[in-house]
Coordinates of C-alpha atoms in Angstrom, one line a residue:
M1 CA -14.8 11.2 9.2
I2 CA -11.8 8.9 7.9
I3 CA -8.2 10.0 9.6
Y4 CA -4.8 8.5 7.6
R5 CA -2.1 8.2 10.6
D6 CA 0.9 5.7 10.9
M7 CA 0.1 1.8 11.5
T8 CA 0.2 1.2 15.4
P9 CA 1.5 -2.6 17.1
E10 CA -2.0 -2.0 18.4
D11 CA -2.9 -2.6 14.7
V12 CA -1.3 -5.3 13.6
P13 CA -4.1 -7.8 14.0
Y14 CA -6.6 -5.6 11.6
I15 CA -4.0 -5.5 9.5
S16 CA -2.8 -9.2 9.3
Q17 CA -5.9 -10.9 8.3
L18 CA -7.3 -7.5 5.7
E19 CA -3.7 -8.6 4.1
E20 CA -4.6 -12.6 4.6
E21 CA -8.3 -11.3 2.6
T22 CA -6.8 -9.3 0.0
F23 CA -3.8 -11.2 -1.6
S24 CA -3.0 -14.4 -2.3
M25 CA 0.8 -14.1 -0.1
P26 CA 0.0 -11.9 2.3
W27 CA 2.3 -10.1 4.9
S28 CA 2.9 -11.9 8.6
P29 CA 1.5 -9.7 11.7
A30 CA 5.5 -10.3 12.7
S31 CA 6.5 -8.4 8.9
F32 CA 5.0 -5.7 9.9
L33 CA 5.3 -4.7 13.3
Q34 CA 9.0 -5.4 12.2
M35 CA 8.2 -2.2 9.6
I36 CA 6.9 0.0 12.2
E37 CA 9.8 -0.5 13.5
E38 CA 12.6 0.3 11.0
E39 CA 14.1 3.3 10.5
D40 CA 13.0 3.6 6.5
A41 CA 9.9 2.4 6.5
R42 CA 6.4 3.8 6.8
Y43 CA 3.4 2.2 7.4
Y44 CA -0.4 4.2 7.3
V45 CA -3.7 3.3 7.9
A46 CA -7.2 4.4 7.1
E47 CA -9.8 4.7 10.6
E48 CA -13.0 6.0 10.7
D49 CA -15.0 6.1 14.1
G50 CA -12.5 3.8 15.8
Q51 CA -12.4 1.8 12.8
L52 CA -9.8 0.3 10.6
L53 CA -11.0 0.6 7.5
G54 CA -7.2 0.1 5.2
G55 CA -3.9 -0.3 5.1
C56 CA -1.2 0.6 2.7
G57 CA 3.1 1.0 2.6
L58 CA 6.3 2.2 2.0
W59 CA 9.7 2.4 1.8
L60 CA 11.7 4.7 1.1
I61 CA 15.0 3.9 -0.4
A62 CA 17.7 6.0 -1.9
G63 CA 15.3 9.6 -1.9
E64 CA 13.0 7.6 -3.8
G65 CA 9.5 5.7 -1.9
S66 CA 8.6 1.6 -3.0
I67 CA 5.5 1.7 -2.4
G68 CA 4.1 -2.3 -1.2
N69 CA 0.6 -3.5 -0.5
V70 CA -2.7 -1.7 -0.5
A71 CA -5.2 -3.3 0.9
V72 CA -8.7 -2.1 1.4
A73 CA -11.7 -4.1 3.3
K74 CA -13.9 -5.2 1.2
E75 CA -16.7 -3.3 2.2
E76 CA -14.6 -0.3 2.2
R77 CA -14.2 -0.1 -1.2
R78 CA -15.5 2.3 -3.7
R79 CA -15.1 4.9 -1.0
G80 CA -12.2 6.5 -1.3
V81 CA -9.8 5.2 0.8
G82 CA -7.4 3.8 -1.9
T83 CA -7.6 7.6 -2.5
G84 CA -7.6 8.7 0.5
L85 CA -5.1 6.5 2.2
M86 CA -2.5 6.9 -1.3
R87 CA -2.3 10.7 -1.1
H88 CA -1.7 10.3 2.5
M89 CA 1.0 8.5 2.1
L90 CA 2.0 10.5 -1.4
S91 CA 2.6 13.6 1.1
E92 CA 4.2 11.9 3.6
G93 CA 7.2 10.9 1.5
D94 CA 7.5 14.5 -0.3
K95 CA 7.4 15.6 3.7
E96 CA 10.6 13.7 3.7
G97 CA 12.1 14.7 -0.1
L98 CA 10.9 11.9 -1.9
T99 CA 11.5 11.9 -5.1
A100 CA 9.3 9.5 -7.2
Y101 CA 7.5 7.2 -5.9
T102 CA 6.9 3.3 -7.7
L103 CA 5.2 0.3 -7.6
E104 CA 3.8 -3.1 -9.0
V105 CA 0.5 -3.7 -9.5
R106 CA -1.2 -7.7 -11.3
V107 CA -1.6 -6.8 -15.2
S108 CA -5.4 -8.4 -14.2
N109 CA -5.7 -5.7 -11.1
A110 CA -7.3 -3.5 -13.6
A111 CA -9.4 -0.8 -9.5
A112 CA -5.7 -0.2 -8.3
I113 CA -4.0 0.6 -11.9
G114 CA -6.8 2.5 -12.4
L115 CA -6.1 4.4 -8.6
Y116 CA -2.8 4.5 -9.3
Q117 CA -3.0 6.0 -13.2
K118 CA -5.1 9.1 -12.1
L119 CA -2.7 9.8 -8.9
G120 CA -0.1 10.8 -11.3
F121 CA 1.8 7.4 -11.7
V122 CA 2.5 5.7 -15.1
S123 CA 3.2 2.2 -15.9
E124 CA 7.2 1.3 -17.2
G125 CA 7.2 -1.9 -18.0
I126 CA 6.5 -5.3 -17.2
R127 CA 7.7 -7.8 -14.8
P128 CA 6.9 -11.6 -16.5
N129 CA 5.6 -13.8 -13.8
F130 CA 6.6 -11.2 -10.1
Y131 CA 2.8 -12.9 -8.7
E132 CA 1.9 -16.4 -7.7
K133 CA -1.2 -17.7 -5.9
P134 CA -1.7 -17.1 -9.6
T135 CA 0.8 -17.1 -11.2
E136 CA 0.7 -13.5 -13.3
D137 CA 3.1 -10.6 -15.1
A138 CA 3.2 -7.5 -12.6
I139 CA 2.6 -3.5 -14.6
I140 CA 6.6 -1.7 -13.1
M141 CA 3.6 1.7 -12.8
W142 CA 5.9 5.2 -12.0
K143 CA 5.2 8.8 -10.2
R144 CA 8.7 11.1 -11.0

């Protein structure tokens, strides 16, 4: 059974490695540790039988949630881990009084776009050249 919980300092080495495998510009371990300590930031992980499967971050900004990287281990994709992580994060944000959520996603990331749309996010614009390595536009998505 998959459980969703707050990230702890002990989770940082795995989540950092997952970032390196998933993103062209991964966060550092120090960035994750800082996020755990920030009053207006949350980072959640998915775990099954003691093994971490993925994680996602959320910043609380003026009553809205800004979603950071959502990463799931390659071998765990297509099992609903990303959907579960997102649902957990949205539920936790709702409990904290957040009224809307936003994120950016590479225009080429069809799997992520599909996940976000399934959860009620809609495209509301483009950020040209938002990503590097390679340079690519981002779709700005909102759930209100």
